[in-house]
């Protein structure tokens, strides 16, 4: 009665227009049947909310995610610049009755285009190490720069990125014990000597906004052949040290972060790449929470949470590509009452 393409079209249009539950989608279908029939027959109308829930619970999440990646690639082509990879927990997708943990979605985000390129579901944040290689296998990343936080600083992940003819910038923390210790010791020794024994490049930026002044000093150490040999780390070409000082009123906070990278670039170019990683927090995770109410979503049954998140990522990308300077929140509101605008979003 309800062909899958019609169900997906109904659901996507409803989410674009503000739907946050299967009940919302079902009500949208009842009210917007004439609009829906511009694109598909909908001979038997639209399904009720319980049927929608059953369909999304049964739909194979991995297959749907692969379809999403193929669709994004067909629309955007090979992504350029920084691809940030990070995870986000959909907090209310778990259940107390069956002690089911909320799902954790690991996403790849094109920082410059501000588009979701793909996502993989895992059951816990600790499983990001397993999810990241699966996500990389889905994507065409040749020529791109992949940035990942410390969870993804793994030799196998670095090798997978370089094998796909891309570069990496990986945050370095305690999960890489001996590597982190060797880098930290080497950096401390060279800083004490004024970097006399090694080749470096440095760049400093100062930003001020809303009473906050932040100074970032980026140092790239280019002599790392000894480190690459000692740890057999694929493609390693530079160590990056970012020293940030933030002043708010009389309060001053300082932080030093370490990175390893396959790039052989000067500090003035590496600094903006590292800062671009935060686009996934500010332009995706924050948007999913504040515009799509992700953390309030109570879709919980079987594959439905992962599939509903994929649907919201599709809606996010379409809203991003709409012309004009309106915010995503306003575009979503306009889609709720302007059928022509809503139809134009899926014209691609």
CSV table of C-alpha atoms in Angstrom, one decimal:
chain,number,residue,atom,x,y,z
A,1,UNK,CA,0.0,0.0,0.0
A,2,UNK,CA,2.8,2.4,0.9
A,3,UNK,CA,5.8,2.2,-1.5
A,4,UNK,CA,9.1,2.9,0.3
A,5,UNK,CA,10.0,5.9,-2.0
A,6,UNK,CA,6.7,7.5,-1.1
A,7,UNK,CA,7.3,6.9,2.6
A,8,UNK,CA,10.8,8.4,2.5
A,9,UNK,CA,9.6,11.4,0.5
A,10,UNK,CA,6.8,12.0,2.9
A,11,UNK,CA,9.1,11.7,5.9
A,12,UNK,CA,11.8,14.0,4.4
A,13,UNK,CA,9.4,16.7,3.5
A,14,UNK,CA,7.8,16.5,6.9
A,15,UNK,CA,11.1,16.8,8.7
A,16,UNK,CA,12.1,19.7,6.5
A,17,UNK,CA,8.8,21.4,7.6
A,18,UNK,CA,9.4,20.8,11.3
A,19,UNK,CA,8.2,17.3,12.1
A,20,UNK,CA,10.0,15.7,15.1
A,21,UNK,CA,8.0,12.5,15.6
A,22,UNK,CA,6.3,9.9,13.5
A,23,UNK,CA,3.0,11.4,14.7
A,24,UNK,CA,4.1,14.7,13.2
A,25,UNK,CA,4.9,13.0,9.9
A,26,UNK,CA,1.6,11.3,9.7
A,27,UNK,CA,-0.3,14.5,10.4
A,28,UNK,CA,1.8,16.3,7.7
A,29,UNK,CA,0.8,13.6,5.2
A,30,UNK,CA,-2.9,14.1,5.9
A,31,UNK,CA,-2.7,17.8,5.5
A,32,UNK,CA,-0.3,18.0,2.6
A,33,UNK,CA,-1.5,15.2,0.3
A,34,UNK,CA,-1.9,17.6,-2.7
A,35,UNK,CA,1.7,18.7,-2.3
A,36,UNK,CA,3.0,15.1,-2.1
A,37,UNK,CA,1.1,14.2,-5.2
A,38,UNK,CA,3.1,16.7,-7.2
A,39,UNK,CA,6.0,14.1,-6.9
A,40,UNK,CA,4.5,10.6,-6.4
A,41,UNK,CA,1.0,9.0,-6.9
A,42,UNK,CA,0.3,8.3,-3.2
A,43,UNK,CA,-2.7,6.2,-4.5
A,44,UNK,CA,-3.5,4.9,-1.0
A,45,UNK,CA,-2.8,8.2,0.8
A,46,UNK,CA,-0.1,8.3,3.5
A,47,UNK,CA,0.5,5.8,6.3
A,48,UNK,CA,-0.5,6.3,9.9
A,49,UNK,CA,2.1,7.0,12.6
A,50,UNK,CA,2.4,3.4,13.8
A,51,UNK,CA,3.0,2.1,10.3
A,52,UNK,CA,5.7,4.8,9.8
A,53,UNK,CA,7.3,3.7,13.1
A,54,UNK,CA,7.3,0.0,12.0
A,55,UNK,CA,8.9,0.9,8.6
A,56,UNK,CA,11.7,2.9,10.1
A,57,UNK,CA,12.3,0.4,12.8
A,58,UNK,CA,12.7,-2.4,10.2
A,59,UNK,CA,14.6,-0.4,7.5
A,60,UNK,CA,18.3,-1.6,7.4
A,61,UNK,CA,20.2,1.3,9.0
A,62,UNK,CA,23.5,0.5,7.3
A,63,UNK,CA,21.9,0.3,3.8
A,64,UNK,CA,20.1,3.6,4.4
A,65,UNK,CA,23.4,5.2,5.5
A,66,UNK,CA,25.1,4.0,2.3
A,67,UNK,CA,22.3,5.4,0.2
A,68,UNK,CA,22.7,8.7,2.0
A,69,UNK,CA,26.4,8.8,1.3
A,70,UNK,CA,25.8,8.1,-2.4
A,71,UNK,CA,23.2,10.8,-2.6
A,72,UNK,CA,25.5,13.4,-1.0
A,73,UNK,CA,28.3,12.4,-3.3
A,74,UNK,CA,26.0,12.8,-6.4
A,75,UNK,CA,24.9,16.2,-5.2
A,76,UNK,CA,28.3,17.6,-4.0
A,77,UNK,CA,31.0,15.6,-5.7
A,78,UNK,CA,34.3,14.9,-3.9
A,79,UNK,CA,34.5,17.1,-0.8
A,80,UNK,CA,37.2,19.7,-0.7
A,81,UNK,CA,39.2,20.9,2.3
A,82,UNK,CA,38.7,19.7,5.8
A,83,UNK,CA,36.5,16.7,6.7
A,84,UNK,CA,35.9,16.7,10.4
A,85,UNK,CA,34.9,13.4,12.0
A,86,UNK,CA,33.3,13.3,15.4
A,87,UNK,CA,30.5,11.5,17.4
A,88,UNK,CA,27.3,12.7,19.0
A,89,UNK,CA,25.0,10.8,21.4
A,90,UNK,CA,21.2,11.0,20.7
A,91,UNK,CA,20.4,11.2,24.4
A,92,UNK,CA,16.8,10.1,24.5
A,93,UNK,CA,17.1,7.3,22.1
A,94,UNK,CA,17.8,4.9,24.9
A,95,UNK,CA,15.2,3.2,27.1
A,96,UNK,CA,15.0,2.6,30.9
A,97,UNK,CA,12.7,-0.4,30.6
A,98,UNK,CA,15.1,-2.5,28.6
A,99,UNK,CA,18.2,-0.7,29.9
A,100,UNK,CA,19.0,0.2,26.3
A,101,UNK,CA,21.8,2.7,25.9
A,102,UNK,CA,21.2,5.8,23.7
A,103,UNK,CA,22.8,5.5,20.2
A,104,UNK,CA,25.9,7.3,19.3
A,105,UNK,CA,26.2,8.6,15.7
A,106,UNK,CA,29.7,9.2,14.2
A,107,UNK,CA,29.5,11.7,11.4
A,108,UNK,CA,31.8,13.1,8.7
A,109,UNK,CA,31.3,16.8,8.1
A,110,UNK,CA,32.6,18.9,5.2
A,111,UNK,CA,33.7,22.0,7.1
A,112,UNK,CA,33.8,24.4,4.1
A,113,UNK,CA,30.6,23.3,2.5
A,114,UNK,CA,29.0,22.7,5.9
A,115,UNK,CA,27.4,19.4,4.8
A,116,UNK,CA,27.1,16.0,6.4
A,117,UNK,CA,28.9,13.5,4.2
A,118,UNK,CA,27.9,10.3,6.1
A,119,UNK,CA,27.3,8.7,9.4
A,120,UNK,CA,27.6,5.4,11.2
A,121,UNK,CA,25.7,4.3,14.3
A,122,UNK,CA,27.5,2.8,17.3
A,123,UNK,CA,26.1,1.7,20.6
A,124,UNK,CA,28.5,3.6,22.8
A,125,UNK,CA,31.0,6.4,22.5
A,126,UNK,CA,33.9,4.0,23.2
A,127,UNK,CA,33.1,2.2,19.9
A,128,UNK,CA,34.0,5.3,17.8
A,129,UNK,CA,37.4,3.5,17.1
A,130,UNK,CA,35.4,0.8,15.3
A,131,UNK,CA,33.0,3.1,13.6
A,132,UNK,CA,35.5,5.6,12.1
A,133,UNK,CA,37.1,3.0,9.7
A,134,UNK,CA,33.6,2.0,8.5
A,135,UNK,CA,32.8,5.6,7.9
A,136,UNK,CA,36.0,6.2,6.0
A,137,UNK,CA,35.3,3.2,3.8
A,138,UNK,CA,32.0,4.8,2.7
A,139,UNK,CA,33.5,8.1,1.7
A,140,UNK,CA,35.5,9.4,-1.3
A,141,UNK,CA,38.1,11.6,0.4
A,142,UNK,CA,40.9,11.8,-2.0
A,143,UNK,CA,42.7,15.1,-1.7
A,144,UNK,CA,40.8,16.1,1.5
A,145,UNK,CA,42.2,16.7,5.0
A,146,UNK,CA,40.6,14.5,7.7
A,147,UNK,CA,40.6,15.9,11.3
A,148,UNK,CA,39.7,13.6,14.2
A,149,UNK,CA,39.9,14.1,18.0
A,150,UNK,CA,42.0,11.9,20.2
A,151,UNK,CA,39.6,9.0,20.1
A,152,UNK,CA,40.5,8.5,16.4
A,153,UNK,CA,44.3,8.8,16.9
A,154,UNK,CA,45.0,5.2,15.9
A,155,UNK,CA,47.7,3.8,13.5
A,156,UNK,CA,45.1,1.8,11.5
A,157,UNK,CA,42.9,4.9,11.0
A,158,UNK,CA,45.9,7.0,9.9
A,159,UNK,CA,46.9,4.3,7.4
A,160,UNK,CA,43.3,4.0,6.0
A,161,UNK,CA,43.3,7.8,5.4
A,162,UNK,CA,46.6,7.9,3.6
A,163,UNK,CA,45.7,4.8,1.6
A,164,UNK,CA,42.7,6.7,0.3
A,165,UNK,CA,45.1,9.5,-0.8
A,166,UNK,CA,44.0,12.0,1.8
A,167,UNK,CA,45.8,13.6,4.7
A,168,UNK,CA,45.1,13.6,8.4
A,169,UNK,CA,45.4,15.9,11.5
A,170,UNK,CA,44.9,13.8,14.7
A,171,UNK,CA,44.7,15.1,18.2
A,172,UNK,CA,47.2,13.5,20.5
A,173,UNK,CA,46.2,12.6,24.1
A,174,UNK,CA,46.7,9.9,26.6
A,175,UNK,CA,45.1,7.1,24.6
A,176,UNK,CA,48.4,6.9,22.6
A,177,UNK,CA,50.6,6.6,25.7
A,178,UNK,CA,54.2,6.2,24.5
A,179,UNK,CA,53.6,8.3,21.4
A,180,UNK,CA,52.1,11.1,23.5
A,181,UNK,CA,54.9,10.9,26.0
A,182,UNK,CA,57.7,11.0,23.3
A,183,UNK,CA,56.1,13.9,21.6
A,184,UNK,CA,55.5,15.9,24.8
A,185,UNK,CA,59.0,15.3,26.0
A,186,UNK,CA,60.5,16.3,22.6
A,187,UNK,CA,58.4,19.4,22.5
A,188,UNK,CA,59.3,20.4,26.1
A,189,UNK,CA,63.0,20.0,25.3
A,190,UNK,CA,62.9,22.0,22.1
A,191,UNK,CA,60.8,24.8,23.7
A,192,UNK,CA,63.5,25.0,26.5
A,193,UNK,CA,66.2,25.4,23.8
A,194,UNK,CA,64.2,27.8,21.7
A,195,UNK,CA,63.8,25.2,19.0
A,196,UNK,CA,67.5,25.5,18.0
A,197,UNK,CA,67.9,21.8,17.2
A,198,UNK,CA,64.9,21.5,14.8
A,199,UNK,CA,63.2,23.1,11.9
A,200,UNK,CA,59.9,24.8,12.8
A,201,UNK,CA,57.4,27.4,11.5
A,202,UNK,CA,55.2,29.5,13.8
A,203,UNK,CA,52.1,31.6,13.5
A,204,UNK,CA,50.1,33.6,16.1
A,205,UNK,CA,46.6,34.9,16.0
A,206,UNK,CA,44.6,37.1,18.3
A,207,UNK,CA,40.8,37.1,18.4
A,208,UNK,CA,38.5,39.2,20.5
A,209,UNK,CA,34.7,38.9,20.9
A,210,UNK,CA,32.1,39.5,23.6
A,211,UNK,CA,34.7,40.5,26.1
A,212,UNK,CA,37.0,37.5,25.4
A,213,UNK,CA,40.5,37.8,24.0
A,214,UNK,CA,42.1,34.6,22.7
A,215,UNK,CA,45.6,34.2,21.6
A,216,UNK,CA,46.7,31.1,19.6
A,217,UNK,CA,50.3,30.3,18.9
A,218,UNK,CA,50.7,27.4,16.4
A,219,UNK,CA,54.1,25.8,16.1
A,220,UNK,CA,54.8,23.1,13.5
A,221,UNK,CA,57.8,20.9,14.0
A,222,UNK,CA,59.0,19.5,10.7
A,223,UNK,CA,61.8,17.1,11.8
A,224,UNK,CA,59.9,14.0,12.8
A,225,UNK,CA,61.7,11.2,10.9
A,226,UNK,CA,62.9,9.8,14.3
A,227,UNK,CA,59.3,9.7,15.6
A,228,UNK,CA,58.0,8.0,12.5
A,229,UNK,CA,60.7,5.4,12.7
A,230,UNK,CA,60.3,4.7,16.4
A,231,UNK,CA,56.5,4.3,16.3
A,232,UNK,CA,56.0,3.1,12.7
A,233,UNK,CA,53.3,5.7,12.2
A,234,UNK,CA,52.1,5.9,8.6
A,235,UNK,CA,52.5,9.1,6.7
A,236,UNK,CA,53.7,11.2,9.7
A,237,UNK,CA,55.4,14.4,8.6
A,238,UNK,CA,54.9,17.0,11.3
A,239,UNK,CA,54.1,17.6,15.0
A,240,UNK,CA,51.8,20.5,15.7
A,241,UNK,CA,51.7,22.4,19.0
A,242,UNK,CA,48.8,24.8,19.7
A,243,UNK,CA,49.2,27.1,22.7
A,244,UNK,CA,46.0,29.0,23.5
A,245,UNK,CA,45.5,31.7,26.1
A,246,UNK,CA,42.0,33.0,26.8
A,247,UNK,CA,41.3,36.1,28.8
A,248,UNK,CA,37.9,37.0,30.1
A,249,UNK,CA,38.0,40.0,32.4
A,250,UNK,CA,40.6,39.2,35.0
A,251,UNK,CA,40.5,35.4,34.4
A,252,UNK,CA,43.2,33.8,32.2
A,253,UNK,CA,43.1,30.2,31.0
A,254,UNK,CA,45.9,28.5,29.1
A,255,UNK,CA,46.0,25.3,27.3
A,256,UNK,CA,48.5,23.4,25.1
A,257,UNK,CA,47.3,20.8,22.6
A,258,UNK,CA,49.4,18.4,20.5
A,259,UNK,CA,48.6,17.0,17.1
A,260,UNK,CA,50.3,14.7,14.6
A,261,UNK,CA,49.7,15.2,10.8
A,262,UNK,CA,50.6,13.9,7.4
A,263,UNK,CA,50.8,17.4,6.1
A,264,UNK,CA,54.1,19.2,5.5
A,265,UNK,CA,52.7,22.8,5.7
A,266,UNK,CA,53.7,25.9,7.5
A,267,UNK,CA,52.0,26.9,10.7
A,268,UNK,CA,50.0,29.7,9.1
A,269,UNK,CA,48.2,27.1,7.0
A,270,UNK,CA,47.9,24.3,9.6
A,271,UNK,CA,46.4,26.6,12.3
A,272,UNK,CA,43.1,27.3,10.3
A,273,UNK,CA,42.8,23.6,9.5
A,274,UNK,CA,42.8,22.6,13.2
A,275,UNK,CA,40.3,25.4,13.9
A,276,UNK,CA,38.1,24.1,11.1
A,277,UNK,CA,37.5,20.9,13.0
A,278,UNK,CA,35.3,22.7,15.4
A,279,UNK,CA,32.8,23.3,12.6
A,280,UNK,CA,31.3,19.9,13.3
A,281,UNK,CA,30.5,21.0,16.8
A,282,UNK,CA,29.2,24.5,16.0
A,283,UNK,CA,27.6,23.9,12.5
A,284,UNK,CA,26.3,20.3,12.9
A,285,UNK,CA,26.0,19.1,16.5
A,286,UNK,CA,24.7,22.4,17.8
A,287,UNK,CA,22.3,22.8,14.9
A,288,UNK,CA,21.0,19.2,15.3
A,289,UNK,CA,20.2,20.0,19.0
A,290,UNK,CA,18.9,23.6,18.6
A,291,UNK,CA,17.1,23.4,15.2
A,292,UNK,CA,16.2,19.7,14.9
A,293,UNK,CA,15.7,19.1,18.7
A,294,UNK,CA,17.9,16.0,18.4
A,295,UNK,CA,18.4,15.5,22.1
A,296,UNK,CA,14.7,15.6,22.7
A,297,UNK,CA,13.8,13.0,20.1
A,298,UNK,CA,12.2,9.9,21.7
A,299,UNK,CA,12.4,7.6,18.7
A,300,UNK,CA,13.8,4.4,20.2
A,301,UNK,CA,12.6,1.2,18.5
A,302,UNK,CA,15.2,-1.0,16.8
A,303,UNK,CA,16.7,0.8,13.7
A,304,UNK,CA,14.4,3.8,13.9
A,305,UNK,CA,16.7,6.1,15.9
A,306,UNK,CA,19.6,5.7,13.4
A,307,UNK,CA,17.3,6.0,10.4
A,308,UNK,CA,15.6,9.1,11.8
A,309,UNK,CA,19.0,10.7,12.4
A,310,UNK,CA,19.9,10.0,8.8
A,311,UNK,CA,16.7,11.6,7.7
A,312,UNK,CA,17.5,14.7,9.7
A,313,UNK,CA,21.0,14.9,8.2
A,314,UNK,CA,19.3,14.8,4.7
A,315,UNK,CA,17.1,17.7,5.8
A,316,UNK,CA,20.0,19.6,7.2
A,317,UNK,CA,22.0,19.3,3.9
A,318,UNK,CA,19.0,20.4,1.8
A,319,UNK,CA,18.3,23.4,4.1
A,320,UNK,CA,22.0,24.4,3.9
A,321,UNK,CA,21.9,24.4,0.1
A,322,UNK,CA,18.8,26.6,-0.1
A,323,UNK,CA,19.7,30.1,-1.5
A,324,UNK,CA,19.5,33.2,0.6
A,325,UNK,CA,20.9,34.3,4.0
A,326,UNK,CA,18.2,33.2,6.3
A,327,UNK,CA,19.2,31.0,9.3
A,328,UNK,CA,18.4,27.3,9.2
A,329,UNK,CA,15.8,27.8,11.9
A,330,UNK,CA,14.0,30.4,9.7
A,331,UNK,CA,14.3,28.3,6.6
A,332,UNK,CA,12.6,25.4,8.4
A,333,UNK,CA,9.8,27.6,9.6
A,334,UNK,CA,9.2,28.9,6.0
A,335,UNK,CA,9.2,25.3,4.8
A,336,UNK,CA,6.3,24.7,7.2
A,337,UNK,CA,3.9,27.1,5.5
A,338,UNK,CA,5.3,27.8,2.0
A,339,UNK,CA,4.7,24.7,-0.2
A,340,UNK,CA,6.6,26.1,-3.1
A,341,UNK,CA,9.7,26.7,-1.0
A,342,UNK,CA,9.4,23.2,0.5
A,343,UNK,CA,9.1,21.7,-3.0
A,344,UNK,CA,12.1,23.7,-4.2
A,345,UNK,CA,14.3,22.2,-1.4
A,346,UNK,CA,14.0,18.7,-2.9
A,347,UNK,CA,14.4,19.9,-6.5
A,348,UNK,CA,18.0,18.8,-6.4
